Amino acid sequence: MAILFILIILFIFVYFIPTFIASRGYQNVLLVFLINFLLGWTGIGWVVALILAFGTNTKKYEELKFRENEKALNEERRLEERSRHIKGLKEEDILVSSDNRRVNEMKMKAEEYKLRAQIRAEVEEEMKKEKIRKQYEDELRDN
């Protein structure tokens, strides 16, 4: 009895093989199923269903796979572009912080140069005053 049950299951599986094949990419799966279900018992109907299942109309399946692959590629490109954008922002932040550091260093150097120039000007002014004072003292002595 168990062997009969296994044979019936196996027969049903073999009987609907054209439908299983057609479901993997043929656009008229319903047509293959109907021919297989209604005429498959004749043998000729089963062969016709099998031929239709392997039919040349797999273009829709290929287009479907192409679209799926294209969607996956577009999603991958979008994610890659987004990650580049995020990386760009991080690099920009790094550049901004390093640029700010450089700007601050340059400001400090500029202030240092201003202070040095001011000190130099004051020293030169003192030297001029000292020179004028010495000249005046020398003139007073000579007179």
Short mmCIF file of C-alpha atoms in Angstrom, two decimals:
data_model
loop_
_atom_site.label_atom_id
_atom_site.label_comp_id
_atom_site.label_asym_id
_atom_site.label_seq_id
_atom_site.Cartn_x
_atom_site.Cartn_y
_atom_site.Cartn_z
CA MET A 1 0.00 0.00 0.00
CA ALA A 2 2.85 2.41 0.85
CA ILE A 3 4.54 1.58 -2.44
CA LEU A 4 1.33 2.43 -4.30
CA PHE A 5 1.14 5.78 -2.49
CA ILE A 6 4.76 6.57 -3.40
CA LEU A 7 4.11 5.61 -7.03
CA ILE A 8 1.04 7.87 -7.18
CA ILE A 9 3.04 10.81 -5.76
CA LEU A 10 5.84 10.11 -8.25
CA PHE A 11 3.35 9.87 -11.14
CA ILE A 12 1.74 13.22 -10.19
CA PHE A 13 5.18 14.82 -10.00
CA VAL A 14 6.23 13.46 -13.42
CA TYR A 15 2.81 14.31 -14.87
CA PHE A 16 3.17 17.99 -13.90
CA ILE A 17 6.85 18.38 -14.83
CA PRO A 18 5.93 20.58 -17.86
CA THR A 19 4.02 22.92 -15.53
CA PHE A 20 6.95 23.08 -13.11
CA ILE A 21 9.32 23.85 -15.97
CA ALA A 22 6.99 26.50 -17.43
CA SER A 23 6.63 28.20 -14.05
CA ARG A 24 10.32 29.04 -14.15
CA GLY A 25 10.04 31.62 -16.90
CA TYR A 26 7.43 30.92 -19.54
CA GLN A 27 4.86 33.69 -19.75
CA ASN A 28 1.88 31.39 -20.50
CA VAL A 29 2.14 29.13 -17.48
CA LEU A 30 -1.64 28.85 -17.35
CA LEU A 31 -1.76 27.54 -20.95
CA VAL A 32 0.89 24.92 -20.20
CA PHE A 33 -0.94 23.92 -17.02
CA LEU A 34 -4.29 23.55 -18.82
CA ILE A 35 -2.80 21.49 -21.66
CA ASN A 36 -0.89 19.40 -19.13
CA PHE A 37 -3.91 18.93 -16.85
CA LEU A 38 -6.53 18.31 -19.56
CA LEU A 39 -4.55 16.58 -22.30
CA GLY A 40 -1.47 15.31 -20.49
CA TRP A 41 -3.00 11.90 -19.94
CA THR A 42 -2.90 11.28 -23.71
CA GLY A 43 0.86 11.39 -23.81
CA ILE A 44 0.77 13.68 -26.84
CA GLY A 45 -0.73 16.43 -24.67
CA TRP A 46 2.03 15.88 -22.15
CA VAL A 47 4.71 16.19 -24.88
CA VAL A 48 3.01 19.34 -26.25
CA ALA A 49 2.94 20.82 -22.74
CA LEU A 50 6.61 19.91 -22.32
CA ILE A 51 7.50 21.54 -25.65
CA LEU A 52 5.57 24.67 -24.68
CA ALA A 53 7.30 24.69 -21.30
CA PHE A 54 10.69 24.68 -23.00
CA GLY A 55 9.31 27.05 -25.64
CA THR A 56 11.21 29.90 -27.16
CA ASN A 57 9.26 32.45 -25.20
CA THR A 58 11.71 32.74 -22.34
CA LYS A 59 12.36 36.36 -23.25
CA LYS A 60 9.98 37.56 -20.54
CA TYR A 61 11.93 35.55 -17.97
CA GLU A 62 15.19 37.00 -19.22
CA GLU A 63 13.73 40.51 -19.13
CA LEU A 64 12.45 39.89 -15.62
CA LYS A 65 15.88 38.71 -14.50
CA PHE A 66 17.47 41.65 -16.30
CA ARG A 67 15.15 44.06 -14.48
CA GLU A 68 15.86 42.38 -11.15
CA ASN A 69 19.60 42.60 -11.80
CA GLU A 70 19.25 46.19 -12.97
CA LYS A 71 17.32 47.09 -9.81
CA ALA A 72 19.98 45.41 -7.71
CA LEU A 73 22.73 47.27 -9.59
CA ASN A 74 20.89 50.57 -9.25
CA GLU A 75 20.44 49.96 -5.54
CA GLU A 76 24.13 49.08 -5.23
CA ARG A 77 25.13 52.21 -7.15
CA ARG A 78 22.83 54.33 -4.99
CA LEU A 79 24.32 52.87 -1.82
CA GLU A 80 27.83 53.33 -3.18
CA GLU A 81 27.09 56.94 -4.08
CA ARG A 82 25.57 57.52 -0.67
CA SER A 83 28.62 56.01 1.03
CA ARG A 84 30.88 58.17 -1.16
CA HIS A 85 28.82 61.19 -0.15
CA ILE A 86 29.13 60.27 3.52
CA LYS A 87 32.86 59.65 3.12
CA GLY A 88 33.09 62.98 1.30
CA LEU A 89 31.37 64.70 4.18
CA LYS A 90 33.74 63.07 6.64
CA GLU A 91 36.74 64.08 4.53
CA GLU A 92 35.28 67.56 4.20
CA ASP A 93 34.85 67.76 7.97
CA ILE A 94 38.45 66.65 8.36
CA LEU A 95 39.51 69.25 5.83
CA VAL A 96 37.43 71.90 7.54
CA SER A 97 38.88 71.09 10.95
CA SER A 98 42.42 70.95 9.59
CA ASP A 99 41.77 74.14 7.61
CA ASN A 100 40.44 75.80 10.76
CA ARG A 101 43.55 74.70 12.58
CA ARG A 102 45.70 76.17 9.82
CA VAL A 103 43.70 79.39 9.84
CA ASN A 104 44.12 79.67 13.60
CA GLU A 105 47.85 79.00 13.28
CA MET A 106 48.10 81.65 10.58
CA LYS A 107 46.18 84.14 12.74
CA MET A 108 48.52 83.45 15.65
CA LYS A 109 51.54 83.92 13.40
CA ALA A 110 50.06 87.14 12.02
CA GLU A 111 49.49 88.44 15.55
CA GLU A 112 53.02 87.40 16.47
CA TYR A 113 54.40 89.26 13.44
CA LYS A 114 52.34 92.33 14.35
CA LEU A 115 53.67 92.25 17.90
CA ARG A 116 57.24 91.82 16.67
CA ALA A 117 56.77 94.66 14.19
CA GLN A 118 55.32 96.85 16.93
CA ILE A 119 58.20 96.00 19.28
CA ARG A 120 60.69 96.61 16.47
CA ALA A 121 59.06 99.97 15.72
CA GLU A 122 59.17 100.92 19.41
CA VAL A 123 62.81 99.85 19.66
CA GLU A 124 63.68 101.81 16.51
CA GLU A 125 61.81 104.80 17.91
CA GLU A 126 63.77 104.53 21.17
CA MET A 127 67.00 104.19 19.20
CA LYS A 128 66.16 107.31 17.20
CA LYS A 129 65.36 109.19 20.38
CA GLU A 130 68.59 107.96 21.95
CA LYS A 131 70.55 108.97 18.87
CA ILE A 132 68.96 112.41 18.84
CA ARG A 133 69.64 112.78 22.56
CA LYS A 134 73.30 111.81 22.09
CA GLN A 135 73.62 114.27 19.21
CA TYR A 136 72.07 116.98 21.35
CA GLU A 137 74.38 116.16 24.26
CA ASP A 138 77.38 116.16 21.93
CA GLU A 139 76.38 119.55 20.58
CA LEU A 140 76.00 120.91 24.11
CA ARG A 141 79.46 119.69 25.04
CA ASP A 142 81.01 121.12 21.92
CA ASN A 143 79.51 124.50 22.60
#
